[in-house]
Coordinates of C-alpha atoms and ligand atoms in Angstrom, one line a residue:
M1 CA 31.8 10.2 -4.9
I2 CA 28.3 11.1 -4.8
N3 CA 25.7 8.3 -4.8
D4 CA 22.5 8.3 -6.6
V5 CA 19.9 7.8 -3.8
V6 CA 20.3 6.6 -0.1
I7 CA 16.9 5.0 1.2
A8 CA 16.8 5.3 5.2
G9 CA 14.9 2.1 6.2
A10 CA 14.6 -1.4 4.9
G11 CA 11.0 -1.9 5.9
P12 CA 8.6 -2.6 3.2
N13 CA 8.4 0.6 1.7
G14 CA 12.1 1.5 1.7
L15 CA 13.0 -1.9 -0.3
M16 CA 9.9 -1.5 -2.8
L17 CA 11.4 1.7 -3.6
A18 CA 15.0 0.4 -3.9
C19 CA 13.5 -2.3 -6.4
E20 CA 11.7 0.4 -8.5
L21 CA 14.6 2.7 -8.6
S22 CA 16.9 -0.1 -9.9
L23 CA 14.3 -1.1 -12.5
A24 CA 14.6 2.4 -13.6
G25 CA 18.2 2.3 -13.8
A26 CA 19.4 4.2 -10.7
H27 CA 21.6 2.8 -7.9
P28 CA 20.0 3.0 -4.3
I29 CA 21.8 2.2 -1.3
V30 CA 19.5 1.2 1.7
L31 CA 20.7 1.7 5.3
E32 CA 18.8 -0.3 8.0
R33 CA 19.4 0.3 11.6
L34 CA 18.6 -3.3 12.8
P35 CA 21.4 -5.7 12.3
E36 CA 18.9 -8.2 10.6
P37 CA 15.4 -8.0 9.2
S38 CA 13.0 -7.3 11.8
R39 CA 10.3 -10.4 12.7
E40 CA 8.1 -8.2 14.5
P41 CA 4.5 -9.3 13.7
R42 CA 2.5 -6.3 12.2
A43 CA 0.6 -6.4 9.1
N44 CA -1.5 -9.5 8.4
G45 CA -1.8 -8.9 4.8
L46 CA -2.4 -6.5 1.7
V47 CA -5.6 -5.1 0.9
G48 CA -6.9 -3.0 -2.1
Q49 CA -5.1 -1.8 -5.3
V50 CA -1.5 -2.8 -4.1
V51 CA -2.1 -6.5 -4.6
R52 CA -2.7 -5.9 -8.3
M53 CA 0.3 -3.2 -8.3
L54 CA 2.5 -6.3 -7.1
D55 CA 1.2 -8.4 -9.9
R56 CA 2.4 -5.8 -12.3
R57 CA 5.9 -6.2 -10.9
G58 CA 5.7 -10.0 -10.9
L59 CA 5.8 -9.8 -7.2
Y60 CA 2.2 -11.0 -6.5
E61 CA 3.2 -14.7 -7.7
R62 CA 6.1 -14.7 -5.3
L63 CA 4.1 -13.7 -2.4
S64 CA 1.0 -15.7 -3.4
G65 CA 2.5 -18.8 -4.6
S66 CA 0.1 -18.6 -7.3
K67 CA 0.5 -18.3 -11.0
E68 CA -3.4 -17.0 -11.4
P69 CA -3.8 -13.2 -11.4
P70 CA -5.4 -11.5 -8.1
Q71 CA -9.0 -12.1 -7.7
P72 CA -11.6 -9.7 -6.4
A73 CA -12.7 -10.5 -2.8
P74 CA -16.4 -11.6 -2.3
G75 CA -16.5 -9.4 0.9
Y76 CA -14.5 -7.3 3.4
V77 CA -15.5 -5.1 6.0
F78 CA -15.7 -1.3 6.7
G79 CA -15.7 -0.3 10.3
A80 CA -16.7 -3.9 11.4
L81 CA -19.7 -3.6 8.9
G82 CA -19.8 -6.3 6.3
L83 CA -19.3 -5.3 2.5
D84 CA -20.8 -7.2 0.1
L85 CA -18.5 -7.1 -2.7
A86 CA -20.1 -9.9 -4.8
M87 CA -22.7 -7.5 -5.9
L88 CA -20.3 -5.3 -7.7
E89 CA -19.4 -5.5 -11.3
D90 CA -16.3 -3.7 -11.1
N91 CA -14.7 -4.8 -7.9
P92 CA -11.4 -3.3 -7.1
V93 CA -10.7 -5.0 -3.5
S94 CA -8.1 -7.8 -3.9
L95 CA -6.6 -9.4 -0.7
L96 CA -3.2 -11.0 0.1
P97 CA -2.9 -12.5 3.6
V98 CA 0.7 -12.7 3.7
P99 CA 2.3 -11.5 6.7
Q100 CA 4.7 -8.2 6.9
A101 CA 7.9 -10.2 7.8
R102 CA 7.5 -12.5 4.6
I103 CA 6.5 -9.5 2.4
T104 CA 9.6 -7.6 3.7
Q105 CA 11.8 -10.6 2.8
V106 CA 10.5 -11.2 -0.7
L107 CA 11.2 -7.4 -1.5
A108 CA 14.5 -7.7 0.0
E109 CA 15.1 -10.8 -2.1
R110 CA 13.8 -8.8 -5.2
A111 CA 16.0 -5.7 -4.4
V112 CA 19.2 -7.9 -4.0
E113 CA 18.7 -9.7 -7.4
L114 CA 18.5 -6.2 -8.9
G115 CA 21.7 -5.3 -7.3
V116 CA 20.7 -3.1 -4.7
E117 CA 23.0 -2.9 -1.7
I118 CA 21.2 -3.3 1.7
R119 CA 23.5 -2.3 4.5
H120 CA 22.2 -3.9 8.0
G121 CA 23.0 -2.2 11.2
H122 CA 23.6 0.9 9.5
E123 CA 21.5 3.9 11.2
L124 CA 20.8 7.1 9.7
A125 CA 22.0 9.3 12.6
D126 CA 21.9 12.9 10.7
L127 CA 21.6 14.7 7.2
D128 CA 22.7 18.1 5.8
Q129 CA 22.0 19.3 2.4
D130 CA 23.5 21.5 0.1
D131 CA 22.7 22.6 -3.7
D132 CA 24.5 19.2 -5.1
A133 CA 23.8 16.8 -2.5
V134 CA 22.9 15.2 0.8
T135 CA 25.3 14.4 3.2
A136 CA 24.0 11.5 5.7
T137 CA 25.7 10.8 8.7
V138 CA 25.4 7.1 9.5
A139 CA 26.0 5.1 12.7
G140 CA 27.6 1.8 11.4
P141 CA 28.9 -1.3 13.2
D142 CA 32.5 0.0 12.8
G143 CA 31.6 3.4 13.7
S144 CA 30.3 6.8 12.3
Y145 CA 30.8 7.8 8.4
R146 CA 29.5 10.1 6.1
I147 CA 28.0 9.4 2.6
R148 CA 27.0 11.8 0.1
T149 CA 24.1 11.1 -2.0
R150 CA 22.1 13.1 -4.6
Y151 CA 18.8 12.1 -3.0
L152 CA 17.8 10.6 0.3
V153 CA 14.6 9.1 0.9
G154 CA 13.1 8.5 4.4
A155 CA 11.5 5.2 4.5
D156 CA 12.3 5.2 8.3
G157 CA 8.8 4.4 9.7
G158 CA 6.4 6.8 12.1
H159 CA 9.4 8.0 14.2
S160 CA 11.4 8.9 11.1
V161 CA 14.6 10.4 11.9
T162 CA 14.8 11.8 8.3
R163 CA 11.4 13.9 8.8
K164 CA 12.7 15.3 12.0
R165 CA 16.4 16.3 10.9
C166 CA 14.5 18.1 8.0
G167 CA 12.4 19.7 10.3
I168 CA 9.1 18.6 8.8
D169 CA 6.2 19.0 11.2
F170 CA 3.8 16.0 11.7
P171 CA 0.5 17.2 12.8
G172 CA -2.4 15.1 13.9
V173 CA -3.7 13.6 16.9
T174 CA -2.8 10.9 19.4
K175 CA -5.5 9.3 20.8
D176 CA -5.1 7.3 24.3
D177 CA -8.4 6.2 24.9
T178 CA -8.2 2.6 23.3
V179 CA -6.6 -0.6 24.4
S180 CA -6.2 -3.2 21.6
R181 CA -4.8 -6.6 22.5
T182 CA -3.9 -9.3 19.9
V183 CA -2.6 -12.8 20.5
N184 CA -1.9 -16.0 18.6
A185 CA -4.2 -18.5 20.5
H186 CA -6.8 -21.1 19.7
P187 CA -10.5 -21.0 20.9
P188 CA -12.0 -24.4 21.2
A189 CA -12.0 -26.3 18.2
A190 CA -15.6 -27.2 18.4
W191 CA -16.7 -23.6 18.4
V192 CA -15.0 -23.0 15.0
D193 CA -16.7 -23.9 11.7
P194 CA -14.5 -23.4 8.6
A195 CA -17.0 -24.4 6.2
A196 CA -19.5 -21.7 7.4
G197 CA -16.8 -19.2 8.0
T198 CA -18.2 -19.1 11.8
L199 CA -17.2 -19.0 15.5
D200 CA -20.1 -20.3 17.5
V201 CA -19.5 -19.2 21.1
P202 CA -21.7 -20.7 23.5
G203 CA -23.9 -18.0 25.5
Y204 CA -23.2 -15.5 23.0
G205 CA -23.9 -16.5 19.4
V206 CA -22.4 -16.7 16.1
I207 CA -19.3 -14.5 15.1
P208 CA -18.0 -14.4 11.4
L209 CA -14.3 -15.3 11.2
I210 CA -11.8 -12.9 10.5
M211 CA -14.2 -9.7 10.3
H212 CA -14.2 -7.2 13.1
H213 CA -17.3 -7.9 15.4
R214 CA -18.5 -4.9 17.6
T215 CA -20.5 -5.2 20.7
E216 CA -21.7 -2.4 22.8
R217 CA -18.4 -2.8 25.0
G218 CA -15.7 -3.3 22.6
M219 CA -14.3 -5.1 19.4
F220 CA -13.5 -8.6 18.8
A221 CA -12.0 -10.6 15.9
F222 CA -11.0 -14.0 15.5
A223 CA -8.9 -14.6 12.4
P224 CA -7.5 -18.2 11.5
L225 CA -5.4 -17.1 8.6
P226 CA -4.1 -20.1 6.3
G227 CA -0.6 -21.5 7.3
R228 CA -0.3 -19.4 10.5
E229 CA -1.2 -19.6 14.0
P230 CA -4.7 -17.9 14.7
L231 CA -5.1 -14.4 15.9
V232 CA -7.5 -13.4 18.5
T233 CA -8.0 -9.3 18.9
T234 CA -10.2 -7.2 21.1
M235 CA -10.2 -3.5 21.3
E236 CA -11.6 -1.8 24.2
W237 CA -12.3 2.0 25.2
G238 CA -11.1 3.6 28.4
E239 CA -7.7 3.4 30.4
P240 CA -5.6 0.1 30.3
E241 CA -6.2 -1.5 33.7
D242 CA -3.1 -3.7 33.0
G243 CA -0.5 -0.8 32.7
D244 CA 3.1 -2.1 32.6
R245 CA 2.2 -6.0 33.3
P246 CA 3.3 -8.2 30.4
M247 CA 0.5 -9.3 28.3
S248 CA -0.9 -12.8 28.8
L249 CA -3.3 -15.0 27.7
E250 CA -5.3 -14.7 30.5
E251 CA -5.4 -11.1 30.4
M252 CA -6.9 -11.7 26.6
R253 CA -9.4 -13.7 28.2
E254 CA -10.3 -11.0 30.8
S255 CA -10.8 -8.7 27.7
I256 CA -12.9 -11.1 25.9
R257 CA -15.0 -11.6 28.7
R258 CA -15.8 -7.7 29.1
V259 CA -16.2 -7.5 25.2
L260 CA -18.7 -10.6 24.9
G261 CA -19.8 -11.1 28.2
V262 CA -18.9 -14.7 28.1
D263 CA -15.9 -16.8 28.9
M264 CA -13.5 -18.0 25.9
P265 CA -11.0 -20.6 26.7
L266 CA -7.8 -19.9 24.8
S267 CA -5.1 -22.5 24.2
P268 CA -1.5 -21.5 23.6
P269 CA -0.2 -21.4 19.8
N270 CA 1.7 -24.3 18.3
G271 CA 5.5 -24.3 17.3
D272 CA 8.4 -22.2 18.4
G273 CA 7.1 -18.8 17.4
P274 CA 7.7 -16.0 17.6
H275 CA 4.0 -15.8 18.8
L276 CA 2.0 -12.6 19.4
L277 CA 1.0 -11.2 22.5
R278 CA 0.4 -7.6 22.0
R279 CA -1.2 -4.8 24.0
L280 CA -1.4 -1.5 22.2
T281 CA -2.6 1.8 23.9
G282 CA -4.1 4.4 21.8
G283 CA -2.9 5.3 18.3
N284 CA -1.5 8.4 16.1
T285 CA -3.3 9.9 13.0
R286 CA -0.7 12.0 11.6
L287 CA 0.4 13.5 8.1
A288 CA 3.6 15.1 7.3
E289 CA 3.3 18.8 6.6
R290 CA 5.6 18.0 3.4
F291 CA 6.7 14.9 1.8
R292 CA 9.7 16.6 0.4
D293 CA 12.4 18.9 1.6
R294 CA 14.7 19.8 -1.4
R295 CA 16.5 16.7 -2.0
V296 CA 15.0 14.4 0.6
F297 CA 11.6 12.7 0.3
L298 CA 9.5 10.9 2.7
V299 CA 7.5 7.6 1.7
G300 CA 5.2 5.3 3.7
D301 CA 4.7 5.6 7.5
A302 CA 7.4 8.3 7.8
A303 CA 4.9 10.5 5.7
H304 CA 1.6 9.4 7.3
V305 CA 0.4 7.2 10.0
H306 CA -3.1 6.3 10.9
S307 CA -5.3 3.5 12.6
A308 CA -4.6 -0.3 10.9
I309 CA -8.3 -0.7 10.7
G310 CA -9.3 -2.2 7.5
G311 CA -5.4 -2.6 6.8
P312 CA -4.8 0.3 4.3
G313 CA -0.9 0.9 5.3
L314 CA 0.7 -0.9 2.9
N315 CA -1.6 0.0 0.1
L316 CA -0.9 3.5 0.5
G317 CA 2.8 3.3 1.2
L318 CA 3.9 0.9 -1.5
Q319 CA 1.9 2.8 -3.9
D320 CA 3.8 6.0 -2.9
T321 CA 7.0 4.3 -3.6
V322 CA 6.0 3.0 -7.0
N323 CA 4.9 6.8 -7.5
L324 CA 8.0 8.4 -6.6
G325 CA 10.7 5.6 -7.9
W326 CA 10.2 6.2 -11.8
K327 CA 10.2 9.9 -11.2
L328 CA 13.3 9.9 -9.0
A329 CA 15.0 7.6 -11.3
A330 CA 14.5 10.0 -14.3
E331 CA 15.7 12.9 -12.5
I332 CA 19.1 11.2 -11.8
L333 CA 19.2 9.9 -15.2
G334 CA 18.9 13.4 -16.6
H335 CA 15.6 13.3 -18.5
A336 CA 13.0 14.0 -16.1
P337 CA 10.8 16.8 -17.7
P338 CA 10.7 20.2 -15.5
G339 CA 8.3 19.8 -12.4
L340 CA 8.1 15.9 -12.4
L341 CA 9.4 15.3 -9.0
D342 CA 6.9 18.0 -7.6
T343 CA 4.0 15.7 -8.8
Y344 CA 5.0 12.8 -6.1
E345 CA 3.4 15.1 -3.5
T346 CA 0.6 16.6 -5.3
E347 CA -0.5 13.2 -6.5
R348 CA 0.0 11.3 -3.3
R349 CA -1.0 13.7 -0.5
P350 CA -4.5 13.7 -1.4
V351 CA -4.6 9.8 -1.5
A352 CA -2.9 9.8 2.3
E353 CA -5.6 12.3 3.2
R354 CA -8.4 10.0 2.1
V355 CA -6.8 7.0 4.1
V356 CA -6.6 9.3 6.9
M357 CA -10.3 10.3 6.5
H358 CA -11.6 6.7 6.0
T359 CA -9.7 5.2 8.9
Q360 CA -11.0 7.7 11.3
A361 CA -14.5 7.2 9.9
Q362 CA -14.0 3.4 10.6
S363 CA -12.9 4.1 13.9
A364 CA -15.8 6.4 14.8
L365 CA -17.8 3.3 13.7
I366 CA -16.6 0.6 15.8
A367 CA -16.5 2.9 19.0
P368 CA -19.0 1.9 21.8
G369 CA -22.5 3.8 22.5
G370 CA -26.0 4.2 21.5
E371 CA -25.3 7.0 19.1
V372 CA -22.7 4.9 17.2
T373 CA -25.1 1.9 17.2
A374 CA -27.7 4.2 15.7
L375 CA -25.2 5.5 13.0
R376 CA -24.3 1.8 12.2
E377 CA -27.8 0.9 11.6
L378 CA -28.3 3.8 9.1
F379 CA -25.0 2.5 7.5
T380 CA -25.9 -1.0 7.3
E381 CA -29.2 0.3 5.4
L382 CA -26.9 2.3 3.0
L383 CA -24.7 -0.6 2.5
R384 CA -27.4 -2.3 0.6
D385 CA -27.1 -0.1 -2.2
R386 CA -24.7 -1.3 -4.9
S387 CA -23.5 2.4 -5.7
T388 CA -22.5 3.1 -1.8
V389 CA -20.9 -0.4 -1.6
Q390 CA -19.0 0.6 -4.9
R391 CA -17.9 4.0 -3.3
I392 CA -16.6 2.5 0.0
A393 CA -14.9 -0.6 -2.0
D394 CA -12.9 2.3 -4.3
L395 CA -12.2 4.4 -1.5
M396 CA -10.7 1.3 0.7
A397 CA -8.8 -0.1 -2.6
G398 CA -7.5 3.5 -3.3
A399 CA -9.2 2.7 -6.8
D400 CA -11.0 6.3 -6.7
I401 CA -7.8 8.0 -7.4
R402 CA -7.6 10.4 -10.8
Y403 CA -4.4 12.0 -11.0
D404 CA -4.3 15.3 -13.2
M405 CA -2.6 14.4 -16.1
G406 CA -3.2 17.9 -17.7
V407 CA -5.2 16.7 -20.7
P408 CA -8.5 18.8 -20.9
D409 CA -11.5 16.6 -22.0
A410 CA -9.6 13.4 -21.6
H411 CA -10.6 10.0 -22.4
P412 CA -12.3 8.5 -18.9
L413 CA -9.6 6.3 -18.3
V414 CA -6.9 9.0 -18.6
G415 CA -5.5 9.7 -14.9
R416 CA -6.5 6.2 -13.7
W417 CA -5.1 3.1 -12.8
A418 CA -5.1 1.2 -16.2
P419 CA -7.4 -1.9 -16.3
D420 CA -5.7 -5.2 -16.9
L421 CA -6.5 -5.8 -20.4
V422 CA -6.1 -9.0 -22.2
V423 CA -4.2 -8.7 -25.6
R424 CA -2.9 -10.9 -28.2
T425 CA 0.6 -10.0 -29.4
D426 CA 2.8 -11.7 -31.9
T427 CA 4.2 -13.8 -29.2
G428 CA 0.9 -14.8 -27.8
T429 CA -2.1 -13.7 -25.4
V430 CA -0.9 -11.9 -22.3
R431 CA -2.7 -9.5 -19.7
L432 CA -1.3 -5.6 -19.4
A433 CA 0.1 -6.9 -16.0
E434 CA 2.6 -8.8 -17.8
L435 CA 3.5 -6.1 -20.1
T436 CA 4.4 -3.7 -17.1
R437 CA 7.1 -6.0 -15.4
T438 CA 10.1 -4.0 -16.8
A439 CA 8.7 -0.9 -15.0
R440 CA 9.0 1.5 -18.0
P441 CA 6.4 3.6 -19.5
L442 CA 4.4 1.6 -22.2
L443 CA 2.5 2.7 -25.4
L444 CA -0.1 -0.3 -25.8
D445 CA -1.3 0.4 -29.4
L446 CA -4.5 -1.6 -30.2
T447 CA -5.1 0.6 -33.2
E448 CA -5.6 -1.0 -36.9
D449 CA -2.7 0.1 -38.5
A450 CA -0.2 0.6 -35.6
S451 CA 0.4 4.1 -36.6
L452 CA 1.0 5.4 -32.9
V453 CA 3.9 3.0 -32.2
R454 CA 5.6 4.2 -35.3
A455 CA 5.0 8.0 -34.3
L456 CA 6.9 7.1 -31.0
S457 CA 9.6 5.0 -32.4
P458 CA 12.3 7.8 -31.8
W459 CA 11.2 7.4 -28.1
G460 CA 11.8 3.7 -28.1
D461 CA 14.8 4.0 -25.9
R462 CA 12.5 5.3 -23.2
V463 CA 8.8 3.7 -23.8
D464 CA 8.2 0.3 -24.2
L465 CA 6.2 -0.1 -27.6
V466 CA 3.8 -2.9 -28.1
T467 CA 1.2 -3.3 -30.8
A468 CA -1.5 -5.9 -30.1
R469 CA -5.1 -7.1 -30.9
P470 CA -7.7 -6.7 -28.0
H471 CA -9.2 -10.1 -26.7
D472 CA -12.2 -8.3 -25.7
P473 CA -14.3 -7.1 -29.0
E474 CA -15.1 -3.6 -27.2
P475 CA -11.7 -2.9 -25.0
P476 CA -12.1 0.2 -23.0
A477 CA -9.4 2.0 -25.0
A478 CA -7.9 1.7 -28.5
A479 CA -4.5 2.7 -27.4
L480 CA -2.9 3.5 -23.7
L481 CA 0.2 5.4 -22.7
L482 CA 1.0 4.0 -19.3
R483 CA 3.4 5.9 -16.9
P484 CA 5.6 3.0 -15.0
D485 CA 3.1 3.4 -12.0
G486 CA 0.3 1.9 -13.8
Y487 CA -1.4 5.1 -14.4
V488 CA -2.8 6.2 -17.6
A489 CA -1.0 9.5 -19.0
W490 CA -2.9 9.3 -22.6
A491 CA -5.7 7.2 -24.0
S492 CA -7.6 7.1 -27.2
S493 CA -11.0 5.4 -27.9
R494 CA -10.8 5.3 -31.9
P495 CA -9.4 2.1 -33.5
D496 CA -8.5 4.2 -36.4
D497 CA -6.8 6.9 -34.4
T498 CA -3.9 8.7 -36.1
D499 CA -3.8 11.7 -33.7
V500 CA -0.3 11.3 -33.0
E501 CA 0.2 15.0 -31.7
S502 CA -1.7 14.6 -28.4
L503 CA 0.2 11.4 -27.7
Q504 CA 3.7 12.9 -28.5
V505 CA 2.5 15.8 -26.1
A506 CA 1.9 13.1 -23.2
V507 CA 5.2 11.5 -23.8
R508 CA 7.0 15.0 -23.5
R509 CA 5.1 15.9 -20.5
W510 CA 6.0 12.8 -18.5
F511 CA 9.0 11.0 -19.9
T512 CA 11.4 13.4 -21.8
L513 CA 13.3 16.6 -21.0
Ligands
FAD1 C1 -0.2 -3.7 14.7 C2 -0.2 -3.2 13.3 C3 -1.1 -3.9 12.2 C4 -1.0 -3.6 11.0 N1 -1.8 -4.2 9.8 C5 -1.5 -3.8 8.8 C6 -2.2 -4.5 7.7 O1 -2.8 -5.7 7.9 N2 -2.1 -4.3 6.3 C7 -1.3 -3.1 6.1 O2 -1.2 -2.7 4.6 N3 -0.9 -2.5 7.0 C8 -0.8 -2.6 8.3 N4 -0.2 -2.1 9.2 C9 0.8 -0.7 8.8 C10 2.1 -1.4 8.1 O3 2.6 -2.2 9.2 C11 2.9 -0.2 8.0 O4 2.3 0.7 7.1 C12 4.4 -0.6 7.6 O5 5.2 -1.2 8.4 C13 5.2 0.8 7.0 O6 6.1 0.3 6.3 P1 7.6 1.2 6.3 O7 8.5 0.8 5.2 O8 7.0 2.9 5.7 O9 8.0 1.6 7.7 P2 8.5 0.4 8.7 O10 7.8 -0.7 8.5 O11 8.1 0.9 10.0 O12 9.9 0.3 8.5 C14 10.8 1.4 8.7 C15 12.3 0.9 8.8 O13 13.2 1.8 9.2 C16 14.2 1.3 9.9 N5 14.6 2.5 10.6 C17 14.2 3.7 11.5 N6 14.9 4.5 11.5 C18 16.0 4.2 10.9 C19 17.2 4.9 10.6 N7 17.3 6.3 11.4 N8 18.2 4.5 9.9 C20 18.1 3.4 9.5 N9 16.9 2.6 9.5 C21 16.0 3.2 10.1 C22 13.5 0.4 10.7 O14 14.2 -0.5 11.7 C23 12.6 -0.3 10.0 O15 12.9 -1.4 9.6 C24 0.0 -2.3 10.5 C25 0.8 -1.8 11.5 C26 0.5 -2.1 12.8 C27 1.3 -1.3 13.9

């Protein structure tokens, strides 16, 4: 028997891919080497367009507990410089402060609801490809076995066995000149002013909460995230003096003394934990030389690793999976147009390159030294300009992406992430995000006589066809054809549009053999 897809790794990206494949009608199996879900504290939240993407699958509500749509964040940081996002008319940065273990749990629950088989304690050990399938060798709890699958996706993290077994190089840099420490701990309560959003450190001054704060000697942050034990973080440059010694609150206190130049008493966290006491030396910035080797694909950290500064990892990785999922399912179900699978890499590699670029730029901006201080002064001036803030916000959110849809002189929305239009249908007022929960292609026809929907009726089994009236009297488009990943494949601005020919070309290009 040949399976549809085997995914190596039940981290957030492997599970999200499994959900996308299932929604599109394929049957993935997820292999996870750990016997049970990891509780390792990693991401503290999601930053950027991914938050709105999760809303388009109904997952934002599960993660945030709110029925309201995601809201733009009033501010954020770039390289420990404040970004005043409230000045933007079109602010693409949404934040979802949910820890990675919870994100993984919600995605696993959703995958199981959709019928995905997750095999814990099953490690991908090796793989071999022929013309028809991939043969994976798996080390399971009852010994080694083989499994045949049409496609295999490595979502197995930065040390990806999948990537190594395919001989895909992972070029980039490894830096060993930084030491970052993070603990769950409480500074004196009297120092914290939640209303002002500040930590007032005697002898040093006022430090904004949550934001990275650079000094000439390092970086400090205090983040009292809701419903969690607060996080205290430092970053210093140079060799770690503490070597192999287990990390401790006392070591953190010494680090803060070096970075801020004052003493900060730290009380241990409450509850049973697990609590964070982490020291990390150095870091990697690497991009796989290819994201695909014939029947094998890489997503998430298996394809790219970079500094965690600004929290872009899951914005990138989860959107890799939403890009790949529907394409791979179409190939498995036999209706993918030629070359569709190749667009995974052509579309996602430039996005990964931009994340590598901006995390390296941010790392440079937080380093110590007078030249960096001068650079920061210049950046601070530039960040008073709305256009600069917009550009950086778009970069961090991943909202500056425009995929090539192969349409010359296209409508400005073509290739872009579709805005969350509010429309009135026969059944009531809905947001576009609510219409995309099926993860299917969607034609949203706001034209006067709905002739576009009629023209696509032969494709009704492939494309969701929705006629509606715009809520906004001047909507950005009169009709939109969306790919399942939320990007606009075709759009028209004419309310009386009857140009069904270009629409049909777009449908054939993306959705039908
Ligand atoms: C300290 C830190 C802080 C971070 N903060 C943020 C943040 O705030 N926001 C953000 O968006 N990102 C953040 N990131 C990045 C984010 O954690 C990663 O991008 C994310 O974990 C990548 O998910 P993944 O599913 O690709 O890989 P992983 O999470 O690494 O999951 C891979 C899974 O594959 C399994 N596996 C490995 N090998 C095999 C095998 N051979 N067979 C079967 N299973 C295997 C592993 O056990 C694991 O469960 C942070 C990272 C770090 C280290």
